Coordinates of C-alpha atoms and ligand atoms in Angstrom, one line a residue:
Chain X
X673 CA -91.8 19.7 91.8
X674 CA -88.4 20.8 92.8
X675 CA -85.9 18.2 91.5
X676 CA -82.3 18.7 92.1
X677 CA -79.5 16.7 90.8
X678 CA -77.5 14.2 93.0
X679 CA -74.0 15.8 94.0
X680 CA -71.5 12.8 93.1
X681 CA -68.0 13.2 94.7
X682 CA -65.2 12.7 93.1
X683 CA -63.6 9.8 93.9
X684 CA -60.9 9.9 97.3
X685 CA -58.0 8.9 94.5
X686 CA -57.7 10.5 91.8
X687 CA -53.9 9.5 91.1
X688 CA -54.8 5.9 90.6
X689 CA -54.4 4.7 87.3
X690 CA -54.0 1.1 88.2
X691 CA -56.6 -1.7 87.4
X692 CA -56.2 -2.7 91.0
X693 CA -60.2 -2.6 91.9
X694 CA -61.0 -4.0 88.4
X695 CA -58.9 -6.9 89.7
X696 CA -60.0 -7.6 92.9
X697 CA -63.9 -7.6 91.4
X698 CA -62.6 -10.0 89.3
X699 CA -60.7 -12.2 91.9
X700 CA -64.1 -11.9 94.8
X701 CA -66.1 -13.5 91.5
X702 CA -63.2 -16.2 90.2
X703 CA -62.4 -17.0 94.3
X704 CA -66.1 -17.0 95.3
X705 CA -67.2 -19.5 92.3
X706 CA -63.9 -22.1 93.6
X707 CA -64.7 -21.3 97.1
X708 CA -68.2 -23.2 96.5
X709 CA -66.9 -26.1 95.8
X710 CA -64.1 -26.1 98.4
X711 CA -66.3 -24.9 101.5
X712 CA -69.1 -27.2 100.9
X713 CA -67.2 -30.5 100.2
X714 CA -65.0 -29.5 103.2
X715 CA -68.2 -29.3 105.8
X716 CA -69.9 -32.0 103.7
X717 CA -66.7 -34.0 104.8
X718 CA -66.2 -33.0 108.4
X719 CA -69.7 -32.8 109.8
X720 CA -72.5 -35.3 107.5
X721 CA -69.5 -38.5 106.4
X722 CA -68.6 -40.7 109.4
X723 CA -69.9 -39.8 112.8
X724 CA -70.2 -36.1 112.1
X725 CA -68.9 -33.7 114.8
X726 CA -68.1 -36.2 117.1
X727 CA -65.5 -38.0 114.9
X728 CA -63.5 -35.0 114.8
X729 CA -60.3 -34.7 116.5
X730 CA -56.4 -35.4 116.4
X731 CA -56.7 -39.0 114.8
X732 CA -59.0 -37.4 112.1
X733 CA -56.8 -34.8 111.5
X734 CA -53.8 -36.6 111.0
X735 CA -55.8 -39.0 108.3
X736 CA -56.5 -36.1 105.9
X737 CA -53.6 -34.9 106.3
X738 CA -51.7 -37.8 106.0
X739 CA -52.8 -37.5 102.1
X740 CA -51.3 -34.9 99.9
X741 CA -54.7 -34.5 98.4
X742 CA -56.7 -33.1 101.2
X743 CA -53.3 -31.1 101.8
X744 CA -53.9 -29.2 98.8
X745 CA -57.8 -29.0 99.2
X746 CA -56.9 -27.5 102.5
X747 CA -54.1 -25.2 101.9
X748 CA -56.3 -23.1 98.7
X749 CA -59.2 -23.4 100.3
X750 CA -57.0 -21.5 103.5
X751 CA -55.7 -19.3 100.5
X752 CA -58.8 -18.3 98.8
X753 CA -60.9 -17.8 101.4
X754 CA -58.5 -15.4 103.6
X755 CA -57.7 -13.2 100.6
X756 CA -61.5 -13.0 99.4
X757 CA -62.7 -12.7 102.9
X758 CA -59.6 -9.8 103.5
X759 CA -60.5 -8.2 100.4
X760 CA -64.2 -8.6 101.5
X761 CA -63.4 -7.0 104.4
X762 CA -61.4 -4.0 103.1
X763 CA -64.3 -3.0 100.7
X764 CA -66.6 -2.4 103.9
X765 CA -64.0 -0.7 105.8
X766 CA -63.5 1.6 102.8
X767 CA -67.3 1.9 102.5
X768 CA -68.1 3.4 106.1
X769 CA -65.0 4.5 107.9
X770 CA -64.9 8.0 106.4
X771 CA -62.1 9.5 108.5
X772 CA -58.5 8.7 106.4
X773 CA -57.1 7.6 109.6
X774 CA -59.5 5.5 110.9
X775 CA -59.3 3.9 107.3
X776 CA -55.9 3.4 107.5
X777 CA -55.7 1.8 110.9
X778 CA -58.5 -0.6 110.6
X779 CA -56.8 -1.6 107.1
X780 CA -53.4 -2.2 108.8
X781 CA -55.2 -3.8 111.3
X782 CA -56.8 -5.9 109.1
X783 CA -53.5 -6.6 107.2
X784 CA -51.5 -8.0 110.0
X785 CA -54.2 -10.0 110.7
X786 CA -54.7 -11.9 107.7
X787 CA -51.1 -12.6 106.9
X788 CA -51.0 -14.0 110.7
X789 CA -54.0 -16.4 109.6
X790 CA -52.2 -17.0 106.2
X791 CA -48.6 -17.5 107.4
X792 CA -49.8 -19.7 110.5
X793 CA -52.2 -22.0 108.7
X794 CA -50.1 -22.5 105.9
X795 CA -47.0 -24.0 108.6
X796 CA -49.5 -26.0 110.3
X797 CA -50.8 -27.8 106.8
X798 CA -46.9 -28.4 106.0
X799 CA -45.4 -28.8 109.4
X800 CA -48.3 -31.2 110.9
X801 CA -46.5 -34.3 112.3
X802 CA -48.9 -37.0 113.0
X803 CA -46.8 -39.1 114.9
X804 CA -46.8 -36.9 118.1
X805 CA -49.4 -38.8 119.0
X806 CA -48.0 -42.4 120.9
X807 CA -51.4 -43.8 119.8
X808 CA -51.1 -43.1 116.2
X809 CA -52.1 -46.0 114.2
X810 CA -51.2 -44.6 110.7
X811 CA -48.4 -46.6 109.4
X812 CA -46.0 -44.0 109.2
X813 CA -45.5 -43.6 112.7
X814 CA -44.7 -47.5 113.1
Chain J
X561 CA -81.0 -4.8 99.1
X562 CA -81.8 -7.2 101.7
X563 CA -79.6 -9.7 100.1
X564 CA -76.6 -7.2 99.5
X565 CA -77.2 -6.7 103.3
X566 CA -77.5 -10.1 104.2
X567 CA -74.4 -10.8 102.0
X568 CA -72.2 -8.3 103.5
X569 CA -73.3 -9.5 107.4
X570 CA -72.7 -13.4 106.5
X571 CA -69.4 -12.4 104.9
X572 CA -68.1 -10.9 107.7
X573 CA -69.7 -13.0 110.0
X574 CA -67.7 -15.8 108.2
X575 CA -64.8 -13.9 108.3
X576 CA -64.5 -14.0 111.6
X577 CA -65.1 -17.5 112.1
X578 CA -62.2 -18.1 109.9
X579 CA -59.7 -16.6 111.9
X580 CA -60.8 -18.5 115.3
X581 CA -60.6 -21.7 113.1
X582 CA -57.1 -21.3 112.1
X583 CA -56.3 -20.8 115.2
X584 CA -58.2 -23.5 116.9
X585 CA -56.7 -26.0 113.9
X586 CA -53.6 -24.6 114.7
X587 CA -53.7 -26.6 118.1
X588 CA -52.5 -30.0 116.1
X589 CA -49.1 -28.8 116.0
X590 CA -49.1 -28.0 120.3
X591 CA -50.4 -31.6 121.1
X592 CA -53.1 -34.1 120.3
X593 CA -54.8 -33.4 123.7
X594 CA -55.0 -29.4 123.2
X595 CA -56.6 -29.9 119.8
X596 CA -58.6 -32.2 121.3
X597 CA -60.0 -30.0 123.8
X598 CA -60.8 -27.6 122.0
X599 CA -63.0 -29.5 119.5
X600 CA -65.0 -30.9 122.9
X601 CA -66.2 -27.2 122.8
X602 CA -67.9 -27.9 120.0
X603 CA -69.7 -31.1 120.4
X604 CA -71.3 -29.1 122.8
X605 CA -75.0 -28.3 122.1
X606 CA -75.1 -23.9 122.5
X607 CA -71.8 -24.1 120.3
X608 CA -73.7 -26.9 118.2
X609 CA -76.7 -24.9 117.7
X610 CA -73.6 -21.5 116.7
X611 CA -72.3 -23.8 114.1
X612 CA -75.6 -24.1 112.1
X613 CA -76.3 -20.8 112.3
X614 CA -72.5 -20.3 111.1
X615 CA -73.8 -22.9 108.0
X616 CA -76.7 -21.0 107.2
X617 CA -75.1 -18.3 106.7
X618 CA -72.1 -20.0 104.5
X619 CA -75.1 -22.0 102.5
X620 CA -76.9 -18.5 101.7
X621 CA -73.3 -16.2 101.5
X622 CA -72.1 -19.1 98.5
X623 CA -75.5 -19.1 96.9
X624 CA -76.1 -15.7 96.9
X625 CA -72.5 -15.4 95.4
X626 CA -73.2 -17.3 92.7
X627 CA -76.2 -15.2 92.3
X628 CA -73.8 -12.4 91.8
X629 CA -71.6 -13.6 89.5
X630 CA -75.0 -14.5 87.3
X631 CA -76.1 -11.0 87.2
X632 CA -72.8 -9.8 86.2
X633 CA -71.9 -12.4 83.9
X634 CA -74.5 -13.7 82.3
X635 CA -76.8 -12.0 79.8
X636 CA -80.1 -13.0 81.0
X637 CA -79.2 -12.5 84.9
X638 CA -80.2 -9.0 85.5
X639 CA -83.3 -10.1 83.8
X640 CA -83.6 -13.3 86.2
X641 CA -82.4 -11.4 89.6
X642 CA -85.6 -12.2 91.6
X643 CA -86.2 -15.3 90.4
X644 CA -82.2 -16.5 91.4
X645 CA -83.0 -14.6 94.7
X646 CA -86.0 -17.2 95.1
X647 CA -83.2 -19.5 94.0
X648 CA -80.7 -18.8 96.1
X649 CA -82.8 -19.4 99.5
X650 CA -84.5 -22.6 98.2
X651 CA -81.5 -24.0 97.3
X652 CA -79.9 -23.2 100.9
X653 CA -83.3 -24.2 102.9
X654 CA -82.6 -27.5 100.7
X655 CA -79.2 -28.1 101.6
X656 CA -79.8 -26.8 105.4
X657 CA -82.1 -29.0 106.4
X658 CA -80.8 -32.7 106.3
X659 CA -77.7 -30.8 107.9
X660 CA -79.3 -29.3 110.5
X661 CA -80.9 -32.6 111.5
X662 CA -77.9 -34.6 111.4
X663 CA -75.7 -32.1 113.1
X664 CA -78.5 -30.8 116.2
X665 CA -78.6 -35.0 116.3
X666 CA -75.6 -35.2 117.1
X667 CA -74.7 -32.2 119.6
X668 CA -78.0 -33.1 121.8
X669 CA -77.5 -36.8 121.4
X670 CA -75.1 -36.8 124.0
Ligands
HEM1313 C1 -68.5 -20.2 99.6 C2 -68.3 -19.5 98.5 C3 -68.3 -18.0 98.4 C4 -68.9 -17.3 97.3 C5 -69.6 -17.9 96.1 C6 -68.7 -15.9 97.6 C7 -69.0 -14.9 96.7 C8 -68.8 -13.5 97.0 C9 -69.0 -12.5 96.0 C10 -69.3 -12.7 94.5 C11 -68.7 -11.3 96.6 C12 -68.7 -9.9 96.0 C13 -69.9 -9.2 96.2 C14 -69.9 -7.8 95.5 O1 -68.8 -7.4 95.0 O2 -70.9 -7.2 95.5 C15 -68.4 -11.6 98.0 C16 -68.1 -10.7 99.0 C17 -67.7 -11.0 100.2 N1 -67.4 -12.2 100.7 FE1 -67.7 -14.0 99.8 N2 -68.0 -15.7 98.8 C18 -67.8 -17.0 99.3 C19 -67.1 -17.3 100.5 C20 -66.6 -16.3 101.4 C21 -65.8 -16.6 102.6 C22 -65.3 -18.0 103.0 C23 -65.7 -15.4 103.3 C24 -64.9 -15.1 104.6 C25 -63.7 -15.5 104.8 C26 -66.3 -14.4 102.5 C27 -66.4 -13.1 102.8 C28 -66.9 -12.1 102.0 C29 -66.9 -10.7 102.4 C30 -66.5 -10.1 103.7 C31 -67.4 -10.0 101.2 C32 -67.6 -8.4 101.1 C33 -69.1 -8.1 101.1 C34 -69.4 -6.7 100.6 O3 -68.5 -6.1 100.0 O4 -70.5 -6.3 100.7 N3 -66.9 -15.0 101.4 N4 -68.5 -13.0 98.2

């Protein structure tokens, strides 16, 4: 039997001596393990306490928010998740987009979109004024 | 191989999801009644039966995570991989299924 041995390319980069990929291994593991905890309380929260779906809107909102607690839960769980699931993301783009410029644009691509998500939910969680509703009943609007 | 497979679709399936619901959350600072529209949308029963599947797939893409971070972390979890695959979908299925009652409840209930 005719065996032949595999042909392994060299890798695209062969510049690179930064620890960068070592890193972001790291950071999908430590992110994913936090991400647990802070994905499954936050649907635990939102869709099985209270009335479930249906007791989600502007009022509800505004009473998480209104706590500096759930502002934190919210703004690392916005964190984590958008630079695990960008990094996530740019693995698999690297993985089957062969051509170097169809790599690059789909990673640019992907690049403006996450800072969007990033830069837009974290104003949200800090500018979020509850009192533009008239029918507020949270005591800070009285 | 199935659950690297299944791993990589839930992850970018979540992905995905993520960015609509920043931008659907993003709503609270237009007006109380735009973010309240758009969460109707979901308390409908087709977008209902979306956000379970859109569970399931967070429930098995966490597990399976874990799994991950057993096989490269601790010294037994190469040895265990099969048996924490059995794991992982057990523990989901677990989790899944009072949710999926409670929420399909819910969505068709009105
Ligand atoms: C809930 C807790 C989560 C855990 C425990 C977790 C765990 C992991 C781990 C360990 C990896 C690396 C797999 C590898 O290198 O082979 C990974 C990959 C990935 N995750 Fe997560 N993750 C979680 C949440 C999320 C979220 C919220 C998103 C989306 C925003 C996401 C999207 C992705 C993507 C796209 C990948 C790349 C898959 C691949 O390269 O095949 N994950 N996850």
């Amino acid at each position: 039997m005719a065996t032949s041995t595999p042909v392994i390319q060299a890798p695209r980069n062969l510049a690179s001596k930064s620890n960068f990929e070592l890193y972001s291994w790291l950071f999908m593991r430590l992110s994913g393990v936090l991400l647990v905890f802070l994905v499954l309380a936050h649907l635990f929260v939102n869709l099985m306490l209270g009335d479930g779906i249906d007791g989600v809107d502007f009022a509800f909102v505004a009473g998480k928010w209104s706590s500096p607690f759930w502002q934190t839960w919210d703004l690392l769980m916005l964190w984590l998740a958008q630079l695990h699931g960008t990094n996530g993301l740019r693995t698999i783009i690297n993985d089957y987009a062969e051509r170097d410029g169809t790599r690059f644009w789909l990673k640019s691509l992907l690049y403006l979109a996450s800072i969007v998500v990033i830069v837009l939910g974290t104003l949200v969680i800090f500018t979020f004024d509850p009192c533009i509703d008239p029918d507020s009943t949270l005591s800070v609007c009285q | 191989m199935w659950s690297w497979v299944a791993h990589r679709v839930t992850g970018v399936l979540i992905f995905f999801f993520l960015f609509a619901h920043v931008l659907d959350t993003a709503l609270v600072r237009v007006s109380p009644e735009a973010y309240n529209d758009v969460m109707g949308t979901y308390k409908n029963p087709l977008v209902g039966l979306l956000e379970a599947g859109l569970v399931a797939a967070v429930l098995f893409h966490a597990f399976n995570g874990l799994r991950v971070v057993l096989i490269d972390f601790w010294s037994q979890g190469p040895r265990y991989q099969r048996q924490l695959s059995y794991g992982v979908i057990a523990v989901s299925f677990l989790l899944f299924v009072p949710f999926v009652i409670r929420h399909l409840t819910i969505v068709f209930g009105h």
